[in-house]
Tab-separated table of C-alpha atoms and ligand atoms in Angstrom:
chain	number	residue	atom	x	y	z
A	1	MET	CA	-13.419	8.315	28.328
A	2	SER	CA	-12.832	5.713	25.659
A	3	ILE	CA	-12.779	6.642	21.938
A	4	THR	CA	-14.157	4.210	19.332
A	5	ILE	CA	-13.635	4.808	15.609
A	6	LEU	CA	-15.110	2.998	12.614
A	7	GLY	CA	-12.689	3.046	9.642
A	8	ILE	CA	-13.881	2.574	6.035
A	9	GLU	CA	-11.594	1.899	3.039
A	10	SER	CA	-12.828	1.581	-0.567
A	11	SER	CA	-10.224	3.322	-2.730
A	12	CYS	CA	-9.516	0.525	-5.208
A	13	ASP	CA	-10.549	-3.143	-5.224
A	14	ASP	CA	-10.700	-3.991	-1.499
A	15	THR	CA	-13.748	-3.172	0.629
A	16	SER	CA	-12.633	-2.933	4.232
A	17	ALA	CA	-14.001	-1.895	7.635
A	18	SER	CA	-12.207	-1.741	10.957
A	19	VAL	CA	-13.117	-0.907	14.534
A	20	LEU	CA	-10.514	0.784	16.736
A	21	ARG	CA	-10.892	1.545	20.425
A	22	ASP	CA	-8.381	3.815	22.195
A	23	GLY	CA	-5.666	3.318	19.583
A	24	VAL	CA	-6.074	-0.486	19.478
A	25	ILE	CA	-7.537	-2.327	16.464
A	26	HIS	CA	-10.385	-4.661	17.513
A	27	SER	CA	-11.286	-5.846	14.000
A	28	ASN	CA	-10.071	-5.398	10.405
A	29	ILE	CA	-12.274	-7.059	7.780
A	30	ILE	CA	-11.149	-7.014	4.131
A	31	ALA	CA	-13.252	-8.254	1.198
A	32	THR	CA	-10.953	-8.618	-1.804
A	33	GLN	CA	-12.612	-8.480	-5.217
A	34	THR	CA	-11.682	-11.398	-7.440
A	35	VAL	CA	-13.789	-10.232	-10.402
A	36	HIS	CA	-10.795	-8.300	-11.860
A	37	MET	CA	-8.491	-11.316	-12.240
A	38	ALA	CA	-9.871	-12.169	-15.669
A	39	TYR	CA	-9.159	-8.641	-16.992
A	40	GLY	CA	-5.465	-8.205	-16.095
A	41	GLY	CA	-6.203	-5.151	-13.933
A	42	VAL	CA	-8.903	-3.425	-11.908
A	43	VAL	CA	-12.032	-2.514	-13.916
A	44	PRO	CA	-13.368	0.655	-12.198
A	45	GLU	CA	-17.069	0.105	-12.878
A	46	LEU	CA	-16.920	-3.501	-11.621
A	47	ALA	CA	-15.012	-2.328	-8.539
A	48	SER	CA	-17.702	0.235	-7.608
A	49	ARG	CA	-20.455	-2.346	-8.014
A	50	ALA	CA	-18.607	-4.878	-5.850
A	51	HIS	CA	-18.024	-2.205	-3.162
A	52	GLN	CA	-21.768	-1.548	-3.109
A	53	GLN	CA	-22.452	-5.234	-2.554
A	54	ASN	CA	-19.731	-5.632	0.073
A	55	ILE	CA	-19.862	-2.491	2.187
A	56	ILE	CA	-22.767	-3.325	4.516
A	57	PRO	CA	-21.790	-6.975	5.212
A	58	VAL	CA	-18.155	-5.929	5.752
A	59	VAL	CA	-19.092	-3.198	8.276
A	60	ASP	CA	-21.513	-5.587	9.980
A	61	GLN	CA	-18.768	-8.214	10.301
A	62	ALA	CA	-16.256	-5.653	11.621
A	63	LEU	CA	-18.676	-4.563	14.365
A	64	LYS	CA	-19.551	-8.145	15.299
A	65	LYS	CA	-15.899	-9.268	15.394
A	66	ALA	CA	-15.038	-6.287	17.621
A	67	ASN	CA	-18.062	-7.048	19.785
A	68	ILE	CA	-18.982	-3.376	19.578
A	69	THR	CA	-22.412	-2.030	18.560
A	70	ALA	CA	-23.040	0.725	16.009
A	71	ASP	CA	-24.274	2.969	18.855
A	72	GLU	CA	-20.872	2.785	20.574
A	73	ILE	CA	-19.022	4.330	17.583
A	74	ASP	CA	-17.795	7.896	18.339
A	75	ALA	CA	-16.665	8.861	14.807
A	76	VAL	CA	-16.384	7.471	11.260
A	77	ALA	CA	-13.112	7.799	9.337
A	78	PHE	CA	-13.160	7.159	5.590
A	79	THR	CA	-10.719	7.208	2.673
A	80	ARG	CA	-11.307	10.452	0.777
A	81	GLY	CA	-8.630	9.689	-1.828
A	82	PRO	CA	-6.563	9.071	-3.828
A	83	GLY	CA	-8.212	6.225	-5.698
A	84	LEU	CA	-10.899	5.316	-8.203
A	85	LEU	CA	-13.677	7.887	-7.932
A	86	GLY	CA	-16.566	5.425	-8.207
A	87	SER	CA	-14.990	3.191	-5.542
A	88	LEU	CA	-14.269	6.119	-3.218
A	89	MET	CA	-17.863	7.331	-3.572
A	90	VAL	CA	-19.218	4.098	-2.112
A	91	GLY	CA	-17.110	4.345	1.062
A	92	THR	CA	-17.619	8.099	1.358
A	93	SER	CA	-21.403	7.853	0.967
A	94	PHE	CA	-21.616	5.026	3.481
A	95	ALA	CA	-19.479	6.930	6.015
A	96	LYS	CA	-21.580	10.079	5.598
A	97	GLY	CA	-24.846	8.185	5.994
A	98	PHE	CA	-23.556	6.375	9.093
A	99	ALA	CA	-22.265	9.609	10.691
A	100	LEU	CA	-25.523	11.425	9.947
A	101	SER	CA	-27.726	8.672	11.316
A	102	LYS	CA	-25.709	8.394	14.554
A	103	ASN	CA	-25.039	12.149	14.792
A	104	ILE	CA	-21.284	11.618	15.170
A	105	PRO	CA	-18.264	13.340	13.556
A	106	LEU	CA	-16.924	12.441	10.114
A	107	ILE	CA	-13.136	12.262	9.513
A	108	GLU	CA	-11.543	12.318	6.044
A	109	VAL	CA	-8.350	10.293	5.580
A	110	ASN	CA	-5.650	10.508	2.921
A	111	HIS	CA	-4.998	6.899	1.839
A	112	LEU	CA	-1.255	7.504	1.350
A	113	GLN	CA	-0.791	9.013	4.799
A	114	ALA	CA	-2.752	6.097	6.224
A	115	HIS	CA	-0.400	3.522	4.650
A	116	ILE	CA	2.433	5.171	6.599
A	117	LEU	CA	0.487	5.560	9.847
A	118	ALA	CA	-0.247	1.796	9.728
A	119	HIS	CA	3.117	1.627	11.535
A	120	PHE	CA	1.392	2.966	14.662
A	121	ILE	CA	-1.191	0.167	14.830
A	122	ASP	CA	-1.481	-2.121	17.842
A	123	ASP	CA	-4.157	-4.795	17.942
A	124	LEU	CA	-5.777	-7.057	20.514
A	125	GLN	CA	-3.223	-9.785	19.769
A	126	ASN	CA	-0.013	-7.706	19.737
A	127	THR	CA	1.660	-4.401	20.422
A	128	TYR	CA	4.250	-3.595	17.773
A	129	ASP	CA	7.463	-1.584	17.688
A	130	HIS	CA	6.578	1.911	16.355
A	131	PRO	CA	9.021	4.235	14.554
A	132	GLY	CA	10.216	7.423	16.252
A	133	PHE	CA	10.053	10.852	14.530
A	134	PRO	CA	11.573	11.744	12.178
A	135	PHE	CA	11.720	8.566	10.113
A	136	LEU	CA	11.928	7.774	6.398
A	137	ALA	CA	9.067	5.929	4.728
A	138	LEU	CA	9.297	4.092	1.418
A	139	LEU	CA	5.697	4.002	0.196
A	140	VAL	CA	5.394	1.430	-2.582
A	141	SER	CA	2.046	0.295	-3.942
A	142	GLY	CA	0.171	-0.205	-7.192
A	143	GLY	CA	-0.160	3.559	-7.616
A	144	ASN	CA	2.785	5.048	-5.742
A	145	SER	CA	6.532	4.901	-5.209
A	146	GLN	CA	7.617	7.659	-2.864
A	147	ILE	CA	10.285	8.386	-0.287
A	148	ILE	CA	8.867	10.496	2.525
A	149	VAL	CA	10.320	12.180	5.598
A	150	VAL	CA	7.750	11.627	8.348
A	151	LYS	CA	8.186	14.416	10.908
A	152	ASP	CA	4.995	13.813	12.842
A	153	HIS	CA	1.727	11.861	12.406
A	154	MET	CA	0.325	14.581	10.156
A	155	ASP	CA	3.539	16.288	9.000
A	156	MET	CA	5.103	14.472	6.033
A	157	GLU	CA	7.400	15.668	3.225
A	158	VAL	CA	7.855	13.808	-0.071
A	159	ILE	CA	11.552	13.930	-1.035
A	160	GLY	CA	11.434	11.488	-3.960
A	161	GLU	CA	8.779	9.903	-6.160
A	162	THR	CA	8.237	8.064	-9.415
A	163	ILE	CA	8.061	10.151	-12.542
A	164	ASP	CA	6.036	7.474	-14.365
A	165	ASP	CA	4.976	3.957	-13.261
A	166	ALA	CA	4.845	2.793	-9.642
A	167	ALA	CA	6.825	-0.223	-8.396
A	168	GLY	CA	3.634	-2.288	-7.979
A	169	GLU	CA	2.642	-1.402	-11.539
A	170	ALA	CA	6.049	-2.627	-12.766
A	171	PHE	CA	5.464	-5.953	-10.979
A	172	ASP	CA	1.889	-6.259	-12.310
A	173	LYS	CA	2.618	-5.187	-15.901
A	174	CYS	CA	5.672	-7.443	-16.248
A	175	ALA	CA	3.613	-10.274	-14.732
A	176	LYS	CA	1.000	-9.718	-17.436
A	177	VAL	CA	3.719	-10.042	-20.118
A	178	MET	CA	4.529	-13.481	-18.632
A	179	GLY	CA	0.837	-14.485	-18.610
A	180	ILE	CA	0.524	-14.191	-14.806
A	181	PRO	CA	-2.940	-12.955	-13.688
A	182	TYR	CA	-3.539	-9.658	-11.847
A	183	PRO	CA	-2.219	-8.758	-9.327
A	184	GLY	CA	1.062	-10.343	-10.393
A	185	GLY	CA	3.274	-8.927	-7.606
A	186	PRO	CA	2.581	-11.642	-5.001
A	187	ILE	CA	2.918	-14.433	-7.609
A	188	ILE	CA	6.259	-13.075	-8.853
A	189	ASP	CA	7.395	-12.953	-5.215
A	190	LYS	CA	6.467	-16.617	-4.713
A	191	LYS	CA	8.107	-17.853	-7.924
A	192	ALA	CA	11.210	-15.698	-7.321
A	193	LYS	CA	11.990	-17.794	-4.232
A	194	GLU	CA	12.700	-20.771	-6.533
A	195	GLY	CA	14.709	-18.825	-9.144
A	196	ASN	CA	18.164	-17.311	-9.727
A	197	PRO	CA	18.109	-13.507	-9.293
A	198	LEU	CA	21.223	-13.129	-11.464
A	199	ALA	CA	19.975	-15.271	-14.378
A	200	PHE	CA	18.913	-12.258	-16.492
A	201	GLU	CA	19.830	-8.597	-16.438
A	202	PHE	CA	17.365	-5.799	-17.186
A	203	SER	CA	18.050	-2.114	-17.794
A	204	ARG	CA	17.938	0.170	-14.760
A	205	PRO	CA	16.726	3.759	-14.827
A	206	LYS	CA	19.248	6.568	-14.579
A	207	ILE	CA	17.185	9.207	-12.815
A	208	GLN	CA	18.715	12.109	-10.912
A	209	GLY	CA	18.190	12.671	-7.203
A	210	LEU	CA	15.715	10.632	-5.191
A	211	ASN	CA	13.107	10.120	-7.917
A	212	TYR	CA	12.179	6.789	-9.471
A	213	SER	CA	11.205	5.621	-12.945
A	214	PHE	CA	9.915	2.149	-13.819
A	215	SER	CA	8.522	2.555	-17.333
A	216	GLY	CA	11.903	1.850	-19.019
A	217	LEU	CA	12.342	-1.370	-17.056
A	218	LYS	CA	8.851	-2.489	-18.063
A	219	THR	CA	9.574	-1.802	-21.752
A	220	SER	CA	12.971	-3.502	-21.655
A	221	PHE	CA	11.357	-6.531	-19.997
A	222	LEU	CA	8.645	-6.617	-22.673
A	223	TYR	CA	11.172	-6.481	-25.568
A	224	PHE	CA	13.425	-9.049	-23.897
A	225	ILE	CA	10.557	-11.523	-23.553
A	226	ARG	CA	9.264	-10.825	-27.082
A	227	ASP	CA	12.704	-11.527	-28.617
A	228	ARG	CA	13.307	-14.692	-26.580
A	229	VAL	CA	9.852	-16.098	-27.315
A	230	LYS	CA	10.526	-15.615	-31.049
A	231	GLU	CA	13.554	-17.925	-30.679
A	232	ASN	CA	11.843	-20.383	-28.306
A	233	PRO	CA	8.041	-20.341	-27.851
A	234	ASN	CA	8.439	-22.113	-24.472
A	235	PHE	CA	10.968	-19.587	-23.149
A	236	ILE	CA	8.638	-18.165	-20.463
A	237	GLN	CA	7.502	-21.534	-19.088
A	238	GLU	CA	11.056	-22.927	-19.099
A	239	ASN	CA	12.501	-19.897	-17.276
A	240	LEU	CA	9.592	-18.561	-15.215
A	241	ASN	CA	11.221	-18.796	-11.783
A	242	ASP	CA	14.486	-17.224	-13.000
A	243	LEU	CA	12.584	-14.456	-14.822
A	244	CYS	CA	10.595	-13.649	-11.663
A	245	ALA	CA	13.705	-13.743	-9.467
A	246	SER	CA	15.733	-11.507	-11.812
A	247	LEU	CA	12.895	-9.016	-12.270
A	248	GLN	CA	12.242	-8.805	-8.526
A	249	TYR	CA	15.985	-8.431	-7.828
A	250	THR	CA	16.140	-5.477	-10.254
A	251	ILE	CA	13.039	-3.687	-8.890
A	252	VAL	CA	14.201	-4.127	-5.284
A	253	ASP	CA	17.699	-2.927	-6.148
A	254	VAL	CA	16.310	0.223	-7.816
A	255	LEU	CA	14.092	0.913	-4.779
A	256	MET	CA	16.846	0.303	-2.236
A	257	ASN	CA	19.507	2.412	-3.997
A	258	LYS	CA	17.398	5.544	-3.585
A	259	VAL	CA	16.501	4.690	0.022
A	260	LYS	CA	20.218	4.359	0.822
A	261	ARG	CA	20.806	7.715	-0.806
A	262	ALA	CA	17.936	9.270	1.180
A	263	VAL	CA	19.447	7.957	4.416
A	264	ARG	CA	22.843	9.458	3.463
A	265	GLU	CA	21.305	12.814	2.518
A	266	THR	CA	18.970	13.206	5.505
A	267	GLY	CA	21.025	11.389	8.156
A	268	ILE	CA	17.797	9.631	9.256
A	269	LYS	CA	18.437	5.953	9.977
A	270	GLU	CA	14.944	4.793	10.904
A	271	VAL	CA	13.300	3.403	7.759
A	272	ALA	CA	9.750	2.088	7.397
A	273	ILE	CA	8.198	0.503	4.303
A	274	ALA	CA	4.511	0.828	3.512
A	275	GLY	CA	1.983	-0.015	0.786
A	276	GLY	CA	1.211	-3.294	-0.982
A	277	VAL	CA	4.737	-3.880	-2.335
A	278	SER	CA	6.100	-3.750	1.239
A	279	ALA	CA	4.807	-7.356	1.450
A	280	ASN	CA	7.533	-8.363	-1.034
A	281	SER	CA	9.984	-10.790	0.570
A	282	GLY	CA	12.911	-9.580	-1.566
A	283	LEU	CA	12.355	-5.988	-0.440
A	284	GLN	CA	12.006	-7.057	3.193
A	285	ASN	CA	15.245	-9.071	3.013
A	286	ALA	CA	17.105	-6.184	1.354
A	287	LEU	CA	15.894	-3.845	4.084
A	288	HIS	CA	17.056	-6.189	6.845
A	289	GLU	CA	20.446	-6.570	5.120
A	290	ALA	CA	20.844	-2.786	4.917
A	291	ALA	CA	19.852	-2.518	8.580
A	292	ASP	CA	22.584	-4.973	9.577
A	293	LYS	CA	25.190	-3.398	7.320
A	294	HIS	CA	24.477	0.288	7.939
A	295	GLY	CA	23.020	0.257	11.455
A	296	TRP	CA	19.487	1.277	10.392
A	297	LYS	CA	16.382	0.523	12.418
A	298	VAL	CA	13.731	-0.834	10.043
A	299	TYR	CA	9.970	-1.309	10.261
A	300	ILE	CA	7.911	-3.710	8.154
A	301	PRO	CA	4.115	-3.702	8.553
A	302	GLN	CA	2.116	-6.852	9.262
A	303	LEU	CA	0.596	-8.250	6.040
A	304	GLY	CA	-2.983	-7.385	7.067
A	305	TYR	CA	-1.928	-3.763	7.564
A	306	SER	CA	0.274	-3.383	4.449
A	307	LEU	CA	-2.202	-4.117	1.651
A	308	ASP	CA	-5.254	-1.838	1.412
A	309	ASN	CA	-7.114	-2.103	4.722
A	310	ALA	CA	-9.386	-0.061	6.972
A	311	ALA	CA	-7.281	-0.484	10.139
A	312	MET	CA	-4.850	2.101	8.746
A	313	ILE	CA	-7.800	4.417	8.063
A	314	ALA	CA	-9.075	3.917	11.626
A	315	ILE	CA	-5.682	4.683	13.247
A	316	THR	CA	-5.270	7.819	11.098
A	317	GLY	CA	-8.843	8.776	12.017
A	318	TYR	CA	-7.942	8.313	15.686
A	319	PHE	CA	-5.015	10.770	15.468
A	320	LYS	CA	-7.299	13.263	13.700
A	321	TYR	CA	-10.065	12.716	16.271
A	322	LEU	CA	-7.633	13.680	19.043
A	323	LYS	CA	-7.016	16.957	17.160
A	324	LYS	CA	-10.756	17.393	16.445
A	325	GLU	CA	-10.089	17.461	12.669
A	326	PHE	CA	-13.598	16.749	11.409
A	327	VAL	CA	-15.254	17.389	8.027
A	328	GLU	CA	-18.791	18.319	7.021
A	329	GLN	CA	-21.439	16.318	5.153
A	330	ASP	CA	-20.665	18.170	1.881
A	331	THR	CA	-17.161	16.625	1.696
A	332	ALA	CA	-16.569	14.923	-1.666
A	333	PRO	CA	-14.008	12.230	-2.525
A	334	PHE	CA	-10.906	13.077	-4.596
A	335	ALA	CA	-9.415	10.718	-7.194
A	336	ARG	CA	-6.110	12.580	-6.889
A	337	MET	CA	-4.636	13.492	-3.514
A	338	THR	CA	-1.031	13.925	-2.487
A	339	ILE	CA	0.822	13.883	0.797
A	340	LYS	CA	1.017	17.506	1.898
B	401	KG4	O1	-1.329	-0.908	-1.469
B	401	KG4	P1	-2.008	-1.849	-2.375
B	401	KG4	O2	-2.756	-3.015	-1.754
B	401	KG4	O3	-3.029	-1.134	-3.334
B	401	KG4	C1	-2.792	0.101	-3.905
B	401	KG4	O4	-2.018	0.180	-4.865
B	401	KG4	O5	-3.400	1.051	-3.393
B	401	KG4	O6	-0.904	-2.416	-3.378
B	401	KG4	C2	-1.190	-3.302	-4.405
B	401	KG4	C3	0.093	-3.578	-5.158
B	401	KG4	C4	-0.119	-4.407	-6.396
B	401	KG4	O7	0.612	-3.801	-7.442
B	401	KG4	C5	0.473	-5.762	-6.017
B	401	KG4	O8	0.982	-6.485	-7.119
B	401	KG4	C6	1.573	-5.350	-5.081
B	401	KG4	O9	1.010	-4.300	-4.320
B	401	KG4	N1	2.003	-6.440	-4.198
B	401	KG4	C7	3.207	-7.033	-4.274
B	401	KG4	C8	3.232	-8.052	-3.289
B	401	KG4	N2	2.019	-8.036	-2.638
B	401	KG4	C9	1.285	-7.035	-3.209
B	401	KG4	N3	4.240	-6.788	-5.093
B	401	KG4	C10	5.332	-7.560	-4.939
B	401	KG4	N4	5.424	-8.556	-4.015
B	401	KG4	C11	4.408	-8.832	-3.184
B	401	KG4	N5	4.522	-9.810	-2.280
């Protein structure tokens, strides 16, 4: 018998719905909110309101694109957390209402786990190479920087994480210092391609073990720019590509050094990257280089499955459906959730 799951994601500023049938994604619709660009970051109240406007059209489009009716859905999987509470409430409430009206099971999904399980997605266009267990995952997004040993779909152990800012936050906050709108990560990536990564040097954190820290880099970048702009008010404009390239080179180097250490310590040579920052071309190139040099097998998610999306929620929901891991109607969203 075939299994059809509707996935709902609304943890931050993307409203997304996806339909999965028997482990294969049939649609993945993402409505990105542009309202936050003017504010230099996501404004929670505006995000919740935009989710409310988007959720029904996005689900409707996902069903239509998949050519599957609401009555054919066997279960609804939704992001329970972590994320912005008001945003999560929109997706959670919709999922509950849908499950109740169709009398079908409800499946809660941890957004962080889902980013990693995006590596098990196949879609109507392609089947992809999936990692084998155990593998290492570098989860890098706007809210997280973690190194995780993935032992099974639902069995993950965090062996390193940031003690302050996340890598995506470092990209976005440094971008803001240069006058680049939110989210700055993709723009820095684009400009870095035209710049010299060795033009400027920024301080690197000296953190023990497998943990990360990015707040020092952000501060050193801020002071560096402030001092140079005092000498030359056009410093940023005249050096933008080199600044982006050097900043990206530093962040990627910090990320990769700990991944290399994790590979040495665990002996696991299969490495997957996940989360929004996994779209970064510098990080992807560094990973491929390490694979060639050290004999690793590496996995990079497709762009549509690396940024926040509901396909990753649907595939995680599918694995939970197979184990009959359902939740009740009184389930509430959590702003804070970790990988257990
Ligand atoms: O996973 P995600 O879509 O949202 C959450 O944080 O949950 O990640 C968003 C983050 C932002 O910080 C954004 O600047 C960063 O991912 N990002 C990138 C790139 N694309 C997205 N950072 C660097 N290079 C990119 N190409």
